[in-house]
Amino acid sequence: MITAIINCFAMPTPLTSRHVAVIGAGAAGLVAARELRREGHEVVIFERETQIGGTWVYDPRAEPDPMSLDKNRSIIHSSLYSSLRTNLPREVMGFRDYPFISIADKTRDSRRFPGHREVLFYLRDFAREFEIGEMVRFETEVVHVGLVEDSNKWKLRYRKKRSEVDAEAETGDGFDYDDEIYDAVLVCNGHYTEPRVADIPGISSWPGKQMHSHNYRVPEPFQDQVVVLIGGSASAVDISRDIASVAKEVHVASRSVANEKYEQQPGYDNIWLHSMIESVHEDGSLVFRNGRVVQADIILHCTGYKYHFPFLETNGIVTVEDNRVGPLYKHVFPPVLAPSLSFIGLAWKVVPFPMFEFQSKWIAGVLSGRIALPLQEEMMEDIEDFYRSLEASNFPKRYTHYMGDSQFDYNNWLAAQCGCEGFEEWKKQMYYATSKNRQVRPDTYRDEWEDDPLISEANQDFILKGFANSLISQDSGLNGQSESHEKLSRI
């Protein structure tokens, strides 16, 4: 009886506070740092650039190698083009307790589908609100991360550019290097910098120019040219229409269309959609699988990116093969190295910011000991089952981290692990409504929509989460703007 009474009043197991390194100060790194600190961890964010934002920091420069295949090239981190607007409404994009609301300020973009600059402002606001900037070391590039021998800790080597030439410096490359030891490392370096390119028969002798969309910024260099663009995703759709304003012809080749496909795009007299390229030739001609032949000036690869972690050394435990990062339990933890190593943001075809938040909550709770992971063997079995399901569904290996519709069940699974509410149903329905509208109105879906009831539901949800005052009443007219926009302020 005495033992039972003592157990009733036993103190809960204290949570473990760990020294954690976060690599990257983009959206994933920022929300990871917030969740880690909320859980009681000590956090340092390493950011090689001069500001936060990651891929949302627009850089008008392009890399010297237009295909970005030279491993020794000067790397530009961002792949943003000047005209880019979000392809998701701002209501869906925001973090759970910091909605991406419209701000009544002439310097801000109040549109429901804002340009990239507004997303960067939102991330800056988020970092300021939660005092994340004090955790960031800017212009500090991580060059190596490896396990400390006979321990579960990680040695992280980083470099900072020297302000002056030092004749007695350890290296002559203009950088100072230093090492630090961490209990855990979160990899949040993004995956929109290292391009994938299409394999085209005959390309070695084709006389035209090639570039990857990573280096596309503005359409003016394509004035009066015949451009063949490869790709079928969001960037291909946007860039083809951007270039069409100045180019002579734009031909879009996509693996996702039938071999006989050939059609002019509605609303344009100079864009055609084709099946994939069959071959290219020394005379400058390009042959599609539908049999059409064009004389092209340039091939623009909108063909996606590779997962790339040049700084990470795991002795072969974590590999990248055909764009599969693995083995990873639920796209986050390598079982052998869990929980001291984790990845955030590998999934694609998703609503990114909310997923980053769920993943971050999970990782923070696991590191503190509040949330338990399965045994290593159980995690490996789960991964192998997942891989077998992909094979059974004829999903190629490179689609391992593709989610699409499965993202909502995944987010809800993460939420259940963390003991928090799942992905909001109105967000899910708004995501589907936007996808449907994008198919019907590919050129105007950002400014014309029919989901006003969902907008009202979103605003009510924002009120319940602590945001009030004048909620934005979006107009479903052509410009999609409300008559008045006032900042939502915290109660």
Short mmCIF file of C-alpha atoms in Angstrom, two decimals:
data_model
loop_
_atom_site.label_atom_id
_atom_site.label_comp_id
_atom_site.label_asym_id
_atom_site.label_seq_id
_atom_site.Cartn_x
_atom_site.Cartn_y
_atom_site.Cartn_z
CA MET A 1 0.00 0.00 0.00
CA ILE A 2 2.80 2.44 0.91
CA THR A 3 4.53 1.70 -2.41
CA ALA A 4 1.30 2.40 -4.30
CA ILE A 5 0.89 5.73 -2.53
CA ILE A 6 4.48 6.73 -3.31
CA ASN A 7 3.99 5.82 -6.99
CA CYS A 8 0.86 7.99 -7.15
CA PHE A 9 2.88 11.03 -6.15
CA ALA A 10 6.06 10.20 -8.05
CA MET A 11 7.46 13.11 -10.06
CA PRO A 12 7.36 12.77 -13.85
CA THR A 13 10.60 11.86 -15.57
CA PRO A 14 12.48 15.12 -16.25
CA LEU A 15 12.93 16.03 -19.90
CA THR A 16 16.41 16.02 -21.41
CA SER A 17 17.81 19.29 -22.72
CA ARG A 18 20.18 18.80 -25.62
CA HIS A 19 22.68 21.00 -27.47
CA VAL A 20 21.32 20.99 -31.03
CA ALA A 21 22.69 22.28 -34.33
CA VAL A 22 20.21 23.28 -37.03
CA ILE A 23 21.67 23.57 -40.54
CA GLY A 24 19.84 26.24 -42.51
CA ALA A 25 17.73 29.28 -41.59
CA GLY A 26 14.98 28.82 -44.16
CA ALA A 27 11.38 28.08 -43.20
CA ALA A 28 12.27 24.57 -41.93
CA GLY A 29 15.21 25.73 -39.85
CA LEU A 30 13.29 28.62 -38.30
CA VAL A 31 10.31 26.60 -37.13
CA ALA A 32 12.61 23.77 -36.01
CA ALA A 33 14.55 26.18 -33.83
CA ARG A 34 11.35 27.51 -32.29
CA GLU A 35 10.03 24.04 -31.45
CA LEU A 36 13.38 22.88 -30.11
CA ARG A 37 13.64 25.86 -27.79
CA ARG A 38 10.04 25.42 -26.66
CA GLU A 39 10.99 21.87 -25.67
CA GLY A 40 13.92 23.17 -23.61
CA HIS A 41 16.83 22.49 -25.96
CA GLU A 42 19.80 24.78 -26.57
CA VAL A 43 19.87 25.68 -30.27
CA VAL A 44 22.34 27.10 -32.77
CA ILE A 45 21.28 27.73 -36.38
CA PHE A 46 24.02 27.76 -39.00
CA GLU A 47 23.22 29.89 -42.05
CA ARG A 48 25.73 30.44 -44.85
CA GLU A 49 23.94 33.51 -46.24
CA THR A 50 23.58 36.99 -44.73
CA GLN A 51 19.89 36.70 -43.88
CA ILE A 52 17.15 34.24 -43.03
CA GLY A 53 14.69 32.86 -45.58
CA GLY A 54 16.58 30.15 -47.46
CA THR A 55 15.07 29.56 -50.89
CA TRP A 56 12.70 32.53 -50.39
CA VAL A 57 15.56 35.02 -50.65
CA TYR A 58 15.50 36.27 -54.24
CA ASP A 59 18.92 36.67 -55.86
CA PRO A 60 18.94 38.32 -59.30
CA ARG A 61 22.28 36.71 -60.08
CA ALA A 62 22.59 33.40 -61.90
CA GLU A 63 25.37 30.88 -61.59
CA PRO A 64 28.22 31.08 -64.16
CA ASP A 65 27.41 27.56 -65.34
CA PRO A 66 23.85 27.84 -66.75
CA MET A 67 23.27 24.11 -66.18
CA SER A 68 24.82 24.19 -62.68
CA LEU A 69 26.70 20.95 -63.28
CA ASP A 70 30.20 22.23 -62.46
CA LYS A 71 30.96 21.04 -58.93
CA ASN A 72 33.45 23.91 -58.49
CA ARG A 73 31.01 26.61 -59.57
CA SER A 74 30.04 29.56 -57.41
CA ILE A 75 26.69 28.41 -56.01
CA ILE A 76 23.60 30.61 -55.77
CA HIS A 77 21.31 29.12 -53.14
CA SER A 78 17.93 30.36 -54.34
CA SER A 79 16.05 29.23 -57.45
CA LEU A 80 13.42 31.99 -57.39
CA TYR A 81 12.46 33.80 -60.58
CA SER A 82 11.38 37.43 -60.45
CA SER A 83 7.71 36.86 -61.32
CA LEU A 84 7.12 33.94 -58.94
CA ARG A 85 3.90 33.98 -56.93
CA THR A 86 2.83 31.26 -54.53
CA ASN A 87 0.70 28.49 -56.00
CA LEU A 88 -1.02 28.04 -52.63
CA PRO A 89 -3.22 30.62 -50.90
CA ARG A 90 -1.68 32.33 -47.93
CA GLU A 91 -4.31 30.88 -45.55
CA VAL A 92 -2.97 27.38 -46.25
CA MET A 93 0.72 28.26 -46.14
CA GLY A 94 1.11 29.66 -42.64
CA PHE A 95 2.32 28.00 -39.46
CA ARG A 96 -0.34 26.84 -37.00
CA ASP A 97 -0.06 29.64 -34.44
CA TYR A 98 1.23 32.35 -36.76
CA PRO A 99 -1.18 32.74 -39.71
CA PHE A 100 0.11 34.17 -42.97
CA ILE A 101 -2.26 37.13 -42.97
CA SER A 102 -2.45 40.16 -45.22
CA ILE A 103 -0.76 43.27 -43.79
CA ALA A 104 -2.14 46.78 -44.39
CA ASP A 105 1.13 48.29 -45.53
CA LYS A 106 1.98 49.75 -48.95
CA THR A 107 5.32 47.96 -48.88
CA ARG A 108 3.63 44.57 -48.54
CA ASP A 109 1.86 42.31 -51.03
CA SER A 110 -1.73 41.86 -49.84
CA ARG A 111 -2.75 39.42 -52.57
CA ARG A 112 -4.08 36.05 -51.53
CA PHE A 113 -1.40 34.38 -53.68
CA PRO A 114 1.47 36.78 -53.01
CA GLY A 115 4.83 37.13 -54.68
CA HIS A 116 7.97 35.60 -53.23
CA ARG A 117 9.01 38.81 -51.46
CA GLU A 118 5.92 38.68 -49.25
CA VAL A 119 6.75 35.12 -48.16
CA LEU A 120 10.20 36.29 -47.12
CA PHE A 121 8.60 39.13 -45.12
CA TYR A 122 6.34 36.58 -43.42
CA LEU A 123 9.34 34.47 -42.41
CA ARG A 124 11.10 37.58 -41.09
CA ASP A 125 7.99 38.47 -39.09
CA PHE A 126 7.87 34.92 -37.72
CA ALA A 127 11.53 35.02 -36.71
CA ARG A 128 11.06 38.39 -35.04
CA GLU A 129 7.91 37.32 -33.19
CA PHE A 130 9.61 34.25 -31.69
CA GLU A 131 13.05 35.85 -31.26
CA ILE A 132 14.74 33.27 -33.46
CA GLY A 133 17.35 35.64 -34.88
CA GLU A 134 19.41 35.47 -31.71
CA MET A 135 20.04 31.77 -32.40
CA VAL A 136 21.36 32.28 -35.95
CA ARG A 137 25.00 32.50 -36.95
CA PHE A 138 25.00 34.22 -40.32
CA GLU A 139 27.64 33.80 -43.03
CA THR A 140 28.64 30.55 -41.33
CA GLU A 141 28.79 27.58 -43.67
CA VAL A 142 28.78 24.02 -42.37
CA VAL A 143 31.41 22.07 -44.29
CA HIS A 144 31.46 18.79 -42.38
CA VAL A 145 29.26 16.90 -39.95
CA GLY A 146 30.41 13.54 -38.62
CA LEU A 147 30.04 11.29 -35.61
CA VAL A 148 32.47 11.68 -32.75
CA GLU A 149 34.24 8.36 -32.31
CA ASP A 150 32.72 6.06 -29.69
CA SER A 151 29.84 8.40 -28.92
CA ASN A 152 26.42 9.54 -30.14
CA LYS A 153 27.59 13.12 -30.49
CA TRP A 154 28.41 15.00 -33.67
CA LYS A 155 31.42 17.09 -34.58
CA LEU A 156 30.43 20.00 -36.78
CA ARG A 157 33.04 21.95 -38.73
CA TYR A 158 32.11 25.35 -40.11
CA ARG A 159 33.79 28.23 -41.84
CA LYS A 160 33.45 32.00 -41.92
CA LYS A 161 35.01 34.33 -44.46
CA ARG A 162 37.93 36.32 -43.09
CA SER A 163 37.52 40.08 -43.24
CA GLU A 164 41.23 40.62 -43.84
CA VAL A 165 44.06 38.60 -45.33
CA ASP A 166 45.97 36.86 -42.57
CA ALA A 167 49.42 35.67 -43.57
CA GLU A 168 49.53 33.29 -40.61
CA ALA A 169 46.06 31.83 -41.21
CA GLU A 170 45.64 28.06 -41.13
CA THR A 171 44.28 28.02 -44.70
CA GLY A 172 44.83 30.22 -47.72
CA ASP A 173 41.27 30.08 -49.02
CA GLY A 174 40.10 33.20 -47.19
CA PHE A 175 38.10 31.33 -44.52
CA ASP A 176 38.51 30.67 -40.83
CA TYR A 177 37.48 27.18 -39.70
CA ASP A 178 36.30 25.93 -36.34
CA ASP A 179 34.83 22.76 -34.80
CA GLU A 180 32.06 22.29 -32.25
CA ILE A 181 30.40 19.26 -30.65
CA TYR A 182 26.60 18.80 -30.58
CA ASP A 183 24.23 16.25 -29.11
CA ALA A 184 22.02 16.33 -32.20
CA VAL A 185 21.93 17.75 -35.73
CA LEU A 186 18.85 18.72 -37.74
CA VAL A 187 19.44 18.97 -41.50
CA CYS A 188 17.27 21.77 -42.92
CA ASN A 189 19.33 22.84 -45.93
CA GLY A 190 16.54 22.60 -48.52
CA HIS A 191 16.54 20.81 -51.84
CA TYR A 192 16.21 23.46 -54.57
CA THR A 193 19.85 24.15 -55.37
CA GLU A 194 21.39 21.07 -57.01
CA PRO A 195 19.65 20.57 -60.39
CA ARG A 196 18.53 17.36 -62.07
CA VAL A 197 18.73 17.48 -65.86
CA ALA A 198 17.06 15.47 -68.59
CA ASP A 199 19.04 12.86 -70.54
CA ILE A 200 18.50 13.75 -74.21
CA PRO A 201 19.83 11.55 -77.04
CA GLY A 202 22.25 13.53 -79.23
CA ILE A 203 22.65 16.45 -76.82
CA SER A 204 26.47 16.37 -76.89
CA SER A 205 26.51 17.49 -80.53
CA TRP A 206 23.48 19.80 -80.44
CA PRO A 207 24.67 23.40 -81.18
CA GLY A 208 22.06 25.29 -79.16
CA LYS A 209 22.20 26.58 -75.59
CA GLN A 210 20.98 24.84 -72.45
CA MET A 211 20.15 26.05 -68.98
CA HIS A 212 18.35 24.85 -65.87
CA SER A 213 15.44 26.73 -64.31
CA HIS A 214 17.64 27.17 -61.21
CA ASN A 215 19.28 29.98 -63.18
CA TYR A 216 16.13 31.49 -64.68
CA ARG A 217 15.25 34.95 -63.37
CA VAL A 218 13.57 37.13 -66.03
CA PRO A 219 12.25 36.52 -69.58
CA GLU A 220 14.10 39.29 -71.45
CA PRO A 221 17.14 37.16 -72.50
CA PHE A 222 14.73 34.95 -74.50
CA GLN A 223 13.51 37.75 -76.76
CA ASP A 224 12.48 36.41 -80.20
CA GLN A 225 13.97 32.96 -79.52
CA VAL A 226 12.52 29.49 -79.97
CA VAL A 227 12.59 27.90 -76.52
CA VAL A 228 12.01 24.26 -75.68
CA LEU A 229 11.17 23.83 -72.03
CA ILE A 230 11.29 20.39 -70.36
CA GLY A 231 9.03 19.77 -67.38
CA GLY A 232 5.45 19.43 -66.26
CA SER A 233 5.38 20.86 -62.76
CA ALA A 234 4.66 24.30 -61.30
CA SER A 235 7.88 26.01 -62.36
CA ALA A 236 7.50 24.76 -65.95
CA VAL A 237 3.97 26.16 -66.15
CA ASP A 238 4.98 29.54 -64.71
CA ILE A 239 8.20 29.97 -66.67
CA SER A 240 6.72 28.91 -70.01
CA ARG A 241 4.08 31.62 -69.68
CA ASP A 242 6.62 34.15 -68.47
CA ILE A 243 8.87 33.52 -71.46
CA ALA A 244 5.96 33.51 -73.93
CA SER A 245 5.63 37.26 -73.40
CA VAL A 246 8.90 37.83 -75.30
CA ALA A 247 9.83 34.60 -77.11
CA LYS A 248 9.02 33.73 -80.70
CA GLU A 249 7.86 30.22 -79.75
CA VAL A 250 7.72 28.16 -76.57
CA HIS A 251 7.47 24.37 -76.79
CA VAL A 252 6.86 22.48 -73.55
CA ALA A 253 7.95 18.83 -73.44
CA SER A 254 6.67 16.65 -70.61
CA ARG A 255 7.06 12.98 -69.73
CA SER A 256 3.59 13.01 -68.21
CA VAL A 257 1.75 13.48 -71.53
CA ALA A 258 0.97 10.86 -74.17
CA ASN A 259 3.48 10.29 -76.96
CA GLU A 260 1.12 11.66 -79.61
CA LYS A 261 0.37 14.84 -77.64
CA TYR A 262 0.58 18.16 -79.49
CA GLU A 263 -1.67 21.06 -78.65
CA GLN A 264 -1.57 24.82 -78.49
CA GLN A 265 -2.07 26.16 -75.00
CA PRO A 266 -5.31 28.10 -74.49
CA GLY A 267 -4.85 31.84 -74.26
CA TYR A 268 -1.52 31.82 -76.12
CA ASP A 269 -0.63 31.80 -79.78
CA ASN A 270 3.00 30.82 -79.23
CA ILE A 271 2.97 27.98 -76.62
CA TRP A 272 2.61 24.32 -77.59
CA LEU A 273 2.51 21.26 -75.35
CA HIS A 274 4.33 18.15 -76.59
CA SER A 275 5.28 14.69 -75.53
CA MET A 276 8.89 14.20 -74.45
CA ILE A 277 11.90 14.91 -76.70
CA GLU A 278 12.95 11.94 -78.82
CA SER A 279 16.32 13.32 -79.96
CA VAL A 280 18.28 16.42 -80.95
CA HIS A 281 20.65 16.85 -83.89
CA GLU A 282 23.73 18.71 -85.10
CA ASP A 283 21.67 20.95 -87.43
CA GLY A 284 19.89 22.40 -84.38
CA SER A 285 16.69 20.46 -84.89
CA LEU A 286 14.78 18.85 -82.07
CA VAL A 287 12.39 15.91 -82.56
CA PHE A 288 9.53 15.15 -80.16
CA ARG A 289 7.99 11.73 -79.66
CA ASN A 290 4.85 13.02 -81.35
CA GLY A 291 6.91 13.42 -84.56
CA ARG A 292 7.01 17.22 -84.52
CA VAL A 293 10.31 18.88 -85.39
CA VAL A 294 11.44 22.38 -84.37
CA GLN A 295 14.61 24.41 -84.81
CA ALA A 296 15.29 25.52 -81.26
CA ASP A 297 17.65 28.15 -79.88
CA ILE A 298 17.65 26.99 -76.27
CA ILE A 299 16.54 24.08 -74.09
CA LEU A 300 15.42 25.07 -70.61
CA HIS A 301 15.39 22.22 -68.07
CA CYS A 302 12.59 22.62 -65.50
CA THR A 303 13.38 19.13 -64.30
CA GLY A 304 13.68 19.46 -60.55
CA TYR A 305 16.47 19.02 -58.07
CA LYS A 306 18.63 16.50 -56.23
CA TYR A 307 18.88 15.99 -52.50
CA HIS A 308 22.40 17.06 -51.69
CA PHE A 309 24.25 16.93 -48.38
CA PRO A 310 27.94 17.43 -49.24
CA PHE A 311 28.80 18.21 -45.62
CA LEU A 312 27.29 15.05 -44.08
CA GLU A 313 29.43 11.98 -43.32
CA THR A 314 27.59 8.98 -41.88
CA ASN A 315 29.97 6.20 -42.95
CA GLY A 316 27.44 4.98 -45.47
CA ILE A 317 24.54 4.73 -43.02
CA VAL A 318 22.54 7.44 -44.84
CA THR A 319 22.78 7.50 -48.62
CA VAL A 320 21.17 9.31 -51.54
CA GLU A 321 20.39 6.92 -54.38
CA ASP A 322 18.23 8.02 -57.32
CA ASN A 323 16.95 10.87 -55.13
CA ARG A 324 15.97 8.56 -52.28
CA VAL A 325 17.43 9.68 -48.96
CA GLY A 326 17.51 6.65 -46.78
CA PRO A 327 16.88 4.66 -44.89
CA LEU A 328 14.70 7.17 -43.03
CA TYR A 329 11.85 6.40 -40.65
CA LYS A 330 8.89 8.55 -41.72
CA HIS A 331 11.22 10.65 -43.92
CA VAL A 332 12.93 12.03 -40.82
CA PHE A 333 15.07 9.68 -38.68
CA PRO A 334 17.77 7.23 -39.86
CA PRO A 335 17.11 4.35 -37.42
CA VAL A 336 20.76 3.59 -36.69
CA LEU A 337 21.48 7.23 -35.85
CA ALA A 338 18.16 8.21 -34.31
CA PRO A 339 17.39 10.49 -32.65
CA SER A 340 20.65 12.42 -32.88
CA LEU A 341 20.35 12.97 -36.65
CA SER A 342 17.17 14.04 -38.42
CA PHE A 343 15.98 15.64 -41.65
CA ILE A 344 13.21 18.20 -42.11
CA GLY A 345 11.52 19.07 -45.39
CA LEU A 346 12.44 16.22 -47.72
CA ALA A 347 8.83 15.59 -48.79
CA TRP A 348 7.60 17.26 -51.96
CA LYS A 349 4.25 17.97 -53.57
CA VAL A 350 3.07 19.10 -50.13
CA VAL A 351 1.99 22.15 -48.16
CA PRO A 352 5.49 22.75 -46.81
CA PHE A 353 5.40 25.11 -43.81
CA PRO A 354 2.78 23.20 -41.74
CA MET A 355 4.60 19.92 -42.42
CA PHE A 356 7.89 21.44 -41.29
CA GLU A 357 6.14 22.44 -38.08
CA PHE A 358 4.76 18.96 -37.38
CA GLN A 359 8.13 17.34 -38.10
CA SER A 360 9.87 19.85 -35.84
CA LYS A 361 7.48 19.23 -32.94
CA TRP A 362 8.06 15.49 -33.29
CA ILE A 363 11.84 15.77 -33.39
CA ALA A 364 11.95 18.18 -30.45
CA GLY A 365 9.78 15.85 -28.35
CA VAL A 366 11.83 12.77 -29.25
CA LEU A 367 15.09 14.53 -28.35
CA SER A 368 13.73 15.58 -24.97
CA GLY A 369 12.48 12.08 -24.17
CA ARG A 370 8.84 13.13 -24.04
CA ILE A 371 8.07 11.10 -27.18
CA ALA A 372 9.44 7.59 -27.70
CA LEU A 373 10.59 6.17 -31.01
CA PRO A 374 10.05 2.50 -31.87
CA LEU A 375 12.98 0.13 -31.54
CA GLN A 376 15.58 0.36 -34.29
CA GLU A 377 14.48 -2.97 -35.77
CA GLU A 378 10.85 -1.85 -35.84
CA MET A 379 11.75 1.38 -37.63
CA MET A 380 13.76 -0.52 -40.24
CA GLU A 381 10.86 -2.91 -40.79
CA ASP A 382 8.51 0.04 -41.29
CA ILE A 383 10.89 1.54 -43.87
CA GLU A 384 11.20 -1.74 -45.76
CA ASP A 385 7.41 -2.10 -45.81
CA PHE A 386 7.15 1.41 -47.21
CA TYR A 387 9.69 0.69 -49.94
CA ARG A 388 7.85 -2.50 -50.89
CA SER A 389 4.57 -0.58 -51.14
CA LEU A 390 6.20 1.90 -53.53
CA GLU A 391 7.46 -0.93 -55.72
CA ALA A 392 4.06 -2.62 -55.71
CA SER A 393 2.48 0.64 -56.87
CA ASN A 394 5.14 1.05 -59.61
CA PHE A 395 6.42 4.25 -58.04
CA PRO A 396 9.98 4.97 -59.20
CA LYS A 397 12.65 5.23 -56.53
CA ARG A 398 13.13 8.94 -57.19
CA TYR A 399 9.52 9.46 -56.01
CA THR A 400 10.23 8.11 -52.51
CA HIS A 401 9.63 11.49 -50.88
CA TYR A 402 6.68 12.45 -53.09
CA MET A 403 3.51 12.73 -51.02
CA GLY A 404 0.59 14.46 -52.70
CA ASP A 405 -2.63 13.19 -51.10
CA SER A 406 -0.80 11.11 -48.49
CA GLN A 407 0.58 14.25 -46.85
CA PHE A 408 -2.57 14.77 -44.78
CA ASP A 409 -2.48 11.32 -43.17
CA TYR A 410 1.25 11.82 -42.60
CA ASN A 411 0.70 15.19 -40.89
CA ASN A 412 -2.03 13.72 -38.73
CA TRP A 413 0.22 10.80 -37.76
CA LEU A 414 2.91 13.29 -36.68
CA ALA A 415 0.34 15.31 -34.75
CA ALA A 416 -0.81 12.17 -32.92
CA GLN A 417 2.79 11.42 -31.92
CA CYS A 418 3.11 14.94 -30.54
CA GLY A 419 -0.27 14.98 -28.81
CA CYS A 420 -1.52 18.00 -30.75
CA GLU A 421 -4.34 18.66 -33.18
CA GLY A 422 -3.92 17.43 -36.72
CA PHE A 423 -3.94 19.24 -40.05
CA GLU A 424 -6.98 21.50 -40.23
CA GLU A 425 -9.75 20.11 -42.42
CA TRP A 426 -10.44 23.51 -43.97
CA LYS A 427 -6.79 23.71 -45.06
CA LYS A 428 -7.08 20.31 -46.71
CA GLN A 429 -10.27 21.32 -48.54
CA MET A 430 -8.73 24.65 -49.56
CA TYR A 431 -5.69 22.81 -50.91
CA TYR A 432 -7.95 20.61 -53.08
CA ALA A 433 -10.09 23.57 -54.18
CA THR A 434 -6.95 25.41 -55.28
CA SER A 435 -5.64 22.38 -57.17
CA LYS A 436 -8.94 22.04 -59.02
CA ASN A 437 -9.06 25.75 -59.79
CA ARG A 438 -5.47 25.66 -61.08
CA GLN A 439 -6.44 23.01 -63.62
CA VAL A 440 -9.47 24.98 -64.81
CA ARG A 441 -7.82 28.42 -64.77
CA PRO A 442 -4.05 27.88 -65.09
CA ASP A 443 -3.41 31.54 -65.88
CA THR A 444 -5.88 33.23 -63.52
CA TYR A 445 -6.43 30.84 -60.57
CA ARG A 446 -4.38 33.11 -58.33
CA ASP A 447 -6.83 35.97 -58.90
CA GLU A 448 -10.12 34.15 -59.44
CA TRP A 449 -11.52 31.55 -57.05
CA GLU A 450 -14.73 30.10 -55.69
CA ASP A 451 -13.77 28.97 -52.18
CA ASP A 452 -14.97 32.00 -50.22
CA PRO A 453 -16.77 29.82 -47.60
CA LEU A 454 -13.44 28.18 -46.82
CA ILE A 455 -11.81 31.61 -46.44
CA SER A 456 -14.48 32.49 -43.87
CA GLU A 457 -13.79 29.21 -42.06
CA ALA A 458 -10.08 29.98 -42.05
CA ASN A 459 -10.67 33.40 -40.54
CA GLN A 460 -12.85 31.90 -37.82
CA ASP A 461 -10.08 29.45 -37.06
CA PHE A 462 -7.58 32.32 -36.81
CA ILE A 463 -9.85 33.99 -34.24
CA LEU A 464 -9.99 30.81 -32.16
CA LYS A 465 -6.18 30.61 -32.28
CA GLY A 466 -5.80 34.13 -30.88
CA PHE A 467 -5.96 36.44 -33.87
CA ALA A 468 -8.72 39.01 -34.22
CA ASN A 469 -9.75 42.54 -35.35
CA SER A 470 -10.80 43.02 -38.97
CA LEU A 471 -10.54 39.66 -40.69
CA ILE A 472 -9.87 39.77 -44.40
CA SER A 473 -12.94 39.30 -46.54
CA GLN A 474 -11.55 38.17 -49.86
CA ASP A 475 -13.48 39.26 -52.91
CA SER A 476 -13.92 36.57 -55.58
CA GLY A 477 -13.76 39.15 -58.36
CA LEU A 478 -11.07 39.35 -61.00
CA ASN A 479 -8.37 40.94 -58.86
CA GLY A 480 -9.25 38.88 -55.81
CA GLN A 481 -8.59 41.75 -53.43
CA SER A 482 -10.71 42.85 -50.52
CA GLU A 483 -11.89 46.44 -50.23
CA SER A 484 -10.05 46.83 -46.98
CA HIS A 485 -7.12 44.98 -45.45
CA GLU A 486 -6.30 45.49 -41.81
CA LYS A 487 -3.63 43.75 -39.84
CA LEU A 488 -4.77 40.99 -37.57
CA SER A 489 -3.36 41.61 -34.12
CA ARG A 490 -2.99 39.31 -31.18
CA ILE A 491 -5.62 39.38 -28.46
#
